[in-house]
């Protein structure tokens, strides 16, 4: 987000009363607000640059991380992970906490492959995540009805609605109360996580939901949450609940 | 090797126009952007793309630092005879990559 262009709008939006959560039938993917050219790019697997990462992910999935260690494909049949991305973050028994899809992949690396976790936002983790999430493309987001996730979801919702950062601005102030309007030249989307990891033209690359949240938090002059921190996962949990039942679009394209 | 996606028909009637779409994974670093240490990142771009149809050049593009990352190029050609289309991208730091796709003309 472009800082200076935002400041006028911040003044305008500051001090808004708490916004209402968007009702089910009014939920819209960020895709719907994009220019027709960008939508066409997302829809065509030959033009969607995110597919380059999906194909890299398929290779990584089939390859042993180190000689002698099992490949992901040794334990998970190709295609068997369809639907998984639609219901993450999810509870991990052993860790006794919610983990997002990237965190889940890294747990398999450390637990089942004896390998080091892959760095967040690195090409390999993005590729594996995109490959797995792409298998859920078209499926509705379906957060698990697991009461162990409830406290984190409540935390996520509170974070979403609370003023944050130096500008005392809330996520809800933009994404619940002002979606469909513009922030400078950019249309304000409802702020759904259904396309990640996605190819952002501004990034000229694929990025995770956490990277997107860092952009919004920086625009709010707020301290970004570290990926895999309890706050980041809580926010992701609430965003998934708030987005259901929009379909998974990975790899989406966004301006 | 950089990953490239080439989409074109495998077969085409003689004399028909076919559409070819190519997408390649490349950062297209402009040479004008500072890195995390404040210094300019050195330029690293694809400078040229060429397509040969059975050895004859049918399409060429020169790319500049203003081109987006992961360049996507589409063009058309006339299906004349069964043969091989060779796609070659080349650029900075010795980057060079070729990929062949067979076309059957009926």
Coordinates of C-alpha atoms in Angstrom, one line a residue:
Chain A
X1 CA 0.0 0.0 0.0
X2 CA 1.2 3.4 -0.8
X3 CA 1.6 5.4 2.4
X4 CA 1.2 9.0 1.5
X5 CA -1.8 8.4 -0.8
X6 CA -3.6 6.9 2.2
X7 CA -3.3 9.6 4.7
X8 CA -6.3 11.7 3.6
X9 CA -8.5 8.7 3.7
X10 CA -7.3 7.7 7.1
X11 CA -8.5 11.0 8.5
X12 CA -11.8 10.5 6.9
X13 CA -12.3 7.0 8.2
X14 CA -10.8 7.4 11.7
X15 CA -13.2 7.4 14.6
X16 CA -15.8 5.3 12.9
X17 CA -18.2 3.4 15.1
X18 CA -17.7 -0.4 15.2
X19 CA -18.7 -2.0 11.9
X20 CA -21.0 -5.0 11.4
X21 CA -19.7 -8.3 10.1
X22 CA -20.6 -8.9 6.5
X23 CA -23.7 -11.2 6.3
X24 CA -23.4 -14.5 4.4
X25 CA -25.1 -13.6 1.1
X26 CA -23.1 -10.3 0.7
X27 CA -19.7 -11.9 0.9
X28 CA -17.6 -11.2 -2.2
X29 CA -14.2 -12.3 -3.3
X30 CA -11.7 -9.6 -4.0
X31 CA -11.7 -11.1 -7.5
X32 CA -15.1 -9.5 -8.2
X33 CA -13.7 -6.0 -7.9
X34 CA -10.8 -6.5 -10.2
X35 CA -10.4 -5.2 -13.8
X36 CA -11.6 -7.7 -16.4
X37 CA -7.9 -8.2 -17.6
X38 CA -6.7 -9.2 -14.2
X39 CA -9.7 -11.6 -13.8
X40 CA -8.8 -13.1 -17.2
X41 CA -5.2 -13.6 -16.1
X42 CA -6.3 -15.4 -12.9
X43 CA -8.8 -17.6 -14.8
X44 CA -6.3 -18.8 -17.5
X45 CA -3.8 -21.3 -16.1
X46 CA -1.5 -20.6 -19.0
X47 CA -1.4 -16.9 -18.2
X48 CA -1.6 -17.0 -14.4
X49 CA 2.0 -16.7 -13.2
X50 CA 1.0 -18.3 -9.9
X51 CA 0.9 -21.6 -11.8
X52 CA 4.7 -21.5 -12.0
X53 CA 4.8 -21.9 -8.2
X54 CA 2.1 -24.6 -8.3
X55 CA 4.2 -26.6 -10.7
X56 CA 7.4 -26.1 -8.6
X57 CA 5.4 -27.3 -5.6
X58 CA 4.4 -30.5 -7.4
X59 CA 8.0 -31.2 -8.0
X60 CA 9.0 -30.5 -4.4
X61 CA 6.2 -32.7 -3.2
X62 CA 7.5 -35.7 -5.1
X63 CA 11.1 -35.2 -4.2
X64 CA 13.0 -36.4 -1.1
X65 CA 14.1 -33.4 1.0
X66 CA 17.4 -35.1 1.8
X67 CA 18.6 -38.5 0.5
X68 CA 16.9 -41.3 2.3
X69 CA 14.1 -39.2 3.8
X70 CA 10.6 -39.8 2.6
X71 CA 9.1 -37.4 0.1
X72 CA 5.8 -35.8 0.9
X73 CA 4.3 -38.0 -1.8
X74 CA 5.5 -41.1 0.1
X75 CA 2.8 -40.5 2.8
X76 CA 0.3 -38.3 0.9
X77 CA -1.2 -39.5 -2.4
X78 CA -1.4 -36.8 -5.0
X79 CA -4.9 -35.3 -4.9
X80 CA -5.5 -36.7 -1.4
X81 CA -5.0 -33.2 0.1
X82 CA -7.9 -31.8 -1.8
X83 CA -10.1 -29.9 0.7
X84 CA -7.3 -29.4 3.2
X85 CA -6.6 -25.7 2.4
X86 CA -10.3 -24.9 2.7
X87 CA -10.3 -25.8 6.4
X88 CA -6.9 -24.4 7.6
X89 CA -5.8 -23.1 10.1
X90 CA -6.6 -26.2 12.1
X91 CA -5.8 -27.7 15.5
X92 CA -2.6 -29.7 15.8
X93 CA -2.8 -32.3 18.5
X94 CA 0.8 -32.6 19.4
X95 CA 1.5 -28.9 19.5
X96 CA -1.9 -28.2 21.2
X97 CA -2.4 -25.1 19.2
X98 CA -3.8 -23.9 15.8
X99 CA -1.5 -24.0 12.9
X100 CA -1.9 -22.5 9.4
X101 CA -1.1 -24.5 6.2
X102 CA 2.4 -23.3 6.0
X103 CA 3.0 -24.2 9.6
X104 CA 1.4 -27.6 8.9
X105 CA 3.8 -28.3 6.1
X106 CA 6.7 -27.3 8.2
X107 CA 5.5 -29.7 11.0
X108 CA 5.6 -32.5 8.4
X109 CA 9.1 -31.5 7.5
X110 CA 10.4 -31.6 11.1
X111 CA 8.2 -34.4 12.4
X112 CA 8.0 -36.8 9.4
X113 CA 11.0 -35.9 7.2
X114 CA 13.7 -35.1 9.7
X115 CA 14.2 -31.9 7.7
X116 CA 14.6 -28.3 8.8
X117 CA 11.5 -26.0 8.5
X118 CA 11.4 -24.0 5.3
X119 CA 11.6 -20.2 5.7
X120 CA 8.4 -18.3 5.5
X121 CA 7.9 -16.4 2.3
X122 CA 10.7 -18.4 0.7
X123 CA 10.1 -19.9 -2.7
X124 CA 9.9 -23.5 -1.6
X125 CA 7.3 -23.0 1.1
X126 CA 5.2 -20.8 -1.1
X127 CA 5.4 -23.4 -3.9
X128 CA 4.3 -26.3 -1.6
X129 CA 1.5 -24.3 -0.1
X130 CA 0.3 -23.1 -3.5
X131 CA 0.4 -26.7 -4.8
X132 CA -1.7 -28.0 -1.9
X133 CA -4.1 -25.1 -1.9
X134 CA -4.6 -25.3 -5.6
X135 CA -6.0 -28.8 -5.1
X136 CA -8.9 -27.1 -3.2
X137 CA -9.6 -24.6 -5.9
X138 CA -13.3 -24.1 -6.3
X139 CA -14.2 -25.7 -2.9
X140 CA -16.0 -23.5 -0.4
X141 CA -14.0 -22.4 2.6
X142 CA -15.2 -24.6 5.4
X143 CA -13.6 -23.8 8.8
X144 CA -13.6 -26.8 11.1
X145 CA -16.3 -26.9 13.8
X146 CA -13.6 -27.6 16.4
X147 CA -14.3 -25.9 19.7
X148 CA -10.6 -25.9 20.6
X149 CA -10.2 -23.2 17.9
X150 CA -12.9 -20.9 19.4
X151 CA -10.6 -18.9 21.7
X152 CA -8.2 -18.1 18.9
X153 CA -11.0 -17.2 16.6
X154 CA -12.4 -14.8 19.2
X155 CA -8.9 -13.3 19.6
X156 CA -8.8 -12.9 15.8
X157 CA -12.1 -11.2 15.7
X158 CA -11.1 -8.8 18.5
X159 CA -7.9 -8.0 16.6
X160 CA -9.9 -7.4 13.4
X161 CA -12.3 -5.0 15.2
X162 CA -9.9 -3.2 17.5
X163 CA -8.1 0.0 16.5
X164 CA -4.4 -0.7 15.9
X165 CA -1.3 1.2 15.2
X166 CA -0.4 4.9 15.3
X167 CA -3.5 5.8 13.2
X168 CA -5.9 3.9 15.6
X169 CA -7.5 2.3 12.6
X170 CA -9.2 -1.1 12.5
X171 CA -9.4 -3.8 9.8
X172 CA -13.1 -3.7 10.2
X173 CA -13.2 0.1 9.5
X174 CA -12.0 -0.6 6.0
X175 CA -13.1 -4.2 5.2
X176 CA -16.5 -4.3 6.9
X177 CA -17.6 -0.7 6.8
X178 CA -16.1 0.6 3.6
X179 CA -15.7 -2.3 1.2
X180 CA -16.7 -1.4 -2.3
X181 CA -15.4 2.2 -1.9
X182 CA -11.9 3.4 -2.9
X183 CA -8.7 4.1 -1.1
X184 CA -7.0 6.4 -3.6
X185 CA -7.1 4.4 -6.8
X186 CA -7.5 1.0 -5.1
X187 CA -11.0 -0.4 -4.5
X188 CA -11.3 -1.6 -0.9
X189 CA -12.1 -5.3 -1.0
X190 CA -13.9 -7.2 1.8
X191 CA -10.4 -8.6 2.7
X192 CA -10.9 -12.3 2.3
X193 CA -8.1 -14.9 2.5
X194 CA -9.5 -17.3 -0.2
X195 CA -6.9 -16.8 -2.9
X196 CA -3.6 -17.3 -1.0
X197 CA -0.8 -17.8 -1.7
X198 CA -1.5 -15.4 -4.6
X199 CA 0.3 -13.5 -7.3
X200 CA 0.2 -9.8 -6.7
X201 CA 1.1 -7.6 -9.6
X202 CA 2.5 -5.0 -7.2
X203 CA 4.8 -7.7 -5.7
X204 CA 5.7 -9.2 -9.1
X205 CA 5.6 -12.5 -7.3
X206 CA 3.7 -14.9 -5.2
X207 CA 3.0 -14.0 -1.5
X208 CA 1.3 -15.5 1.5
X209 CA -1.7 -14.2 3.4
X210 CA 0.7 -13.1 6.1
X211 CA 2.6 -10.9 3.6
X212 CA -0.7 -9.3 2.6
X213 CA -1.5 -8.6 6.3
X214 CA 1.9 -7.1 6.8
X215 CA 1.0 -4.6 3.9
X216 CA -2.3 -3.6 5.6
X217 CA -0.7 -3.4 9.0
X218 CA 2.1 -1.2 7.7
X219 CA -0.5 1.1 6.1
X220 CA -2.1 1.4 9.5
X221 CA 1.3 2.2 11.0
X222 CA 0.9 -0.9 13.2
X223 CA 3.6 -3.5 14.1
X224 CA 3.1 -6.5 11.8
X225 CA 2.6 -9.9 13.6
X226 CA 5.3 -12.5 13.0
X227 CA 4.0 -15.3 10.8
X228 CA 3.2 -18.3 13.0
X229 CA 2.7 -16.1 16.0
X230 CA -0.5 -16.7 18.0
X231 CA -1.9 -13.3 16.8
X232 CA -1.2 -14.1 13.1
X233 CA -2.8 -17.5 13.3
X234 CA -5.8 -16.1 15.3
X235 CA -6.4 -13.4 12.6
X236 CA -6.2 -16.0 9.8
X237 CA -8.7 -18.2 11.7
X238 CA -11.2 -15.4 12.0
X239 CA -10.6 -14.3 8.4
X240 CA -11.5 -17.8 7.2
X241 CA -14.7 -17.9 9.3
X242 CA -15.6 -14.5 8.0
X243 CA -15.0 -15.5 4.4
X244 CA -16.9 -18.9 4.4
X245 CA -18.4 -20.1 2.0
X246 CA -16.4 -18.3 -0.7
X247 CA -14.5 -20.7 -2.9
X248 CA -10.7 -21.2 -2.7
X249 CA -9.1 -19.4 -5.7
X250 CA -5.4 -20.4 -5.2
X251 CA -3.4 -19.2 -7.0
X252 CA -5.4 -16.0 -7.3
X253 CA -4.1 -12.9 -9.0
X254 CA -4.5 -9.4 -7.4
X255 CA -3.4 -5.9 -8.4
Chain B
X1 CA 16.4 -24.2 -15.3
X2 CA 13.7 -21.7 -15.0
X3 CA 10.2 -23.1 -15.3
X4 CA 8.4 -22.2 -18.5
X5 CA 4.9 -22.9 -19.6
X6 CA 4.1 -23.1 -23.3
X7 CA 0.6 -23.5 -24.5
X8 CA -0.2 -24.2 -28.1
X9 CA -2.2 -26.8 -30.0
X10 CA -0.6 -30.2 -30.6
X11 CA -2.3 -30.5 -34.0
X12 CA -3.6 -28.0 -36.4
X13 CA -5.1 -28.0 -39.9
X14 CA -2.7 -26.9 -42.7
X15 CA -3.0 -23.2 -43.3
X16 CA -4.7 -22.4 -40.0
X17 CA -3.6 -19.7 -37.6
X18 CA -2.5 -21.0 -34.2
X19 CA -2.1 -19.1 -31.0
X20 CA 1.0 -19.6 -28.9
X21 CA 1.3 -18.5 -25.2
X22 CA 4.5 -18.6 -23.3
X23 CA 5.2 -17.8 -19.6
X24 CA 8.6 -18.1 -17.9
X25 CA 9.7 -17.8 -14.4
X26 CA 12.2 -14.9 -14.1
X27 CA 12.6 -12.0 -11.6
X28 CA 13.3 -9.4 -14.3
X29 CA 15.3 -7.3 -11.8
X30 CA 15.5 -3.9 -13.3
X31 CA 18.8 -2.7 -11.9
X32 CA 17.1 0.4 -10.5
X33 CA 15.8 -1.1 -7.2
X34 CA 17.7 -0.9 -3.9
X35 CA 18.1 -4.2 -2.0
X36 CA 17.8 -4.6 1.8
X37 CA 21.3 -3.1 2.2
X38 CA 20.4 0.0 0.3
X39 CA 22.6 -0.8 -2.7
X40 CA 21.1 -1.2 -6.2
X41 CA 20.4 -4.8 -7.0
X42 CA 22.3 -5.6 -10.2
X43 CA 20.2 -5.8 -13.3
X44 CA 19.1 -9.3 -14.2
X45 CA 16.6 -9.5 -17.0
X46 CA 15.7 -11.6 -20.0
X47 CA 16.7 -9.5 -23.0
X48 CA 15.5 -11.6 -25.9
X49 CA 12.9 -14.2 -26.8
X50 CA 12.9 -16.0 -30.1
X51 CA 10.7 -18.7 -31.7
X52 CA 11.9 -20.9 -34.5
X53 CA 9.6 -23.1 -36.5
X54 CA 11.7 -25.9 -38.1
X55 CA 14.7 -23.7 -38.0
X56 CA 13.1 -20.5 -39.4
X57 CA 12.6 -17.6 -37.1
X58 CA 8.9 -16.7 -36.9
X59 CA 8.8 -14.4 -33.8
X60 CA 11.3 -12.3 -31.9
X61 CA 10.9 -9.9 -28.9
X62 CA 13.3 -7.7 -27.2
X63 CA 12.6 -7.2 -23.5
X64 CA 13.7 -4.2 -21.4
X65 CA 14.1 -3.5 -17.7
X66 CA 10.5 -2.1 -17.8
X67 CA 9.1 -5.6 -18.5
X68 CA 7.2 -7.3 -15.7
X69 CA 8.6 -10.3 -13.8
X70 CA 7.7 -13.7 -15.2
X71 CA 7.3 -12.5 -18.8
X72 CA 4.2 -13.6 -20.6
X73 CA 4.2 -13.4 -24.4
X74 CA 1.6 -14.5 -26.9
X75 CA 1.7 -14.5 -30.6
X76 CA 0.2 -16.4 -33.6
X77 CA 1.7 -18.2 -36.5
X78 CA 0.5 -20.1 -39.6
X79 CA 0.5 -23.9 -39.4
X80 CA 2.4 -24.8 -42.5
X81 CA 3.9 -28.3 -42.0
X82 CA 4.5 -30.8 -39.2
X83 CA 7.6 -29.9 -37.3
X84 CA 9.2 -28.5 -34.1
X85 CA 8.8 -25.1 -32.6
X86 CA 11.8 -24.0 -30.5
X87 CA 11.4 -21.3 -27.9
X88 CA 14.6 -19.6 -26.6
X89 CA 14.9 -17.0 -23.9
X90 CA 18.2 -15.4 -23.3
X91 CA 19.5 -12.6 -21.1
X92 CA 21.8 -11.2 -18.4
X93 CA 24.2 -13.4 -16.5
X94 CA 24.4 -15.9 -19.3
X95 CA 20.7 -16.8 -19.0
X96 CA 19.7 -19.1 -21.9
X97 CA 17.0 -21.6 -22.1
X98 CA 15.4 -23.5 -24.9
X99 CA 12.3 -25.7 -25.1
X100 CA 10.9 -27.6 -28.0
X101 CA 7.3 -28.4 -28.8
X102 CA 6.1 -30.6 -31.6
X103 CA 3.3 -29.6 -33.9
X104 CA 1.5 -32.0 -36.2
X105 CA -0.2 -30.4 -39.2
X106 CA -3.0 -32.3 -40.7

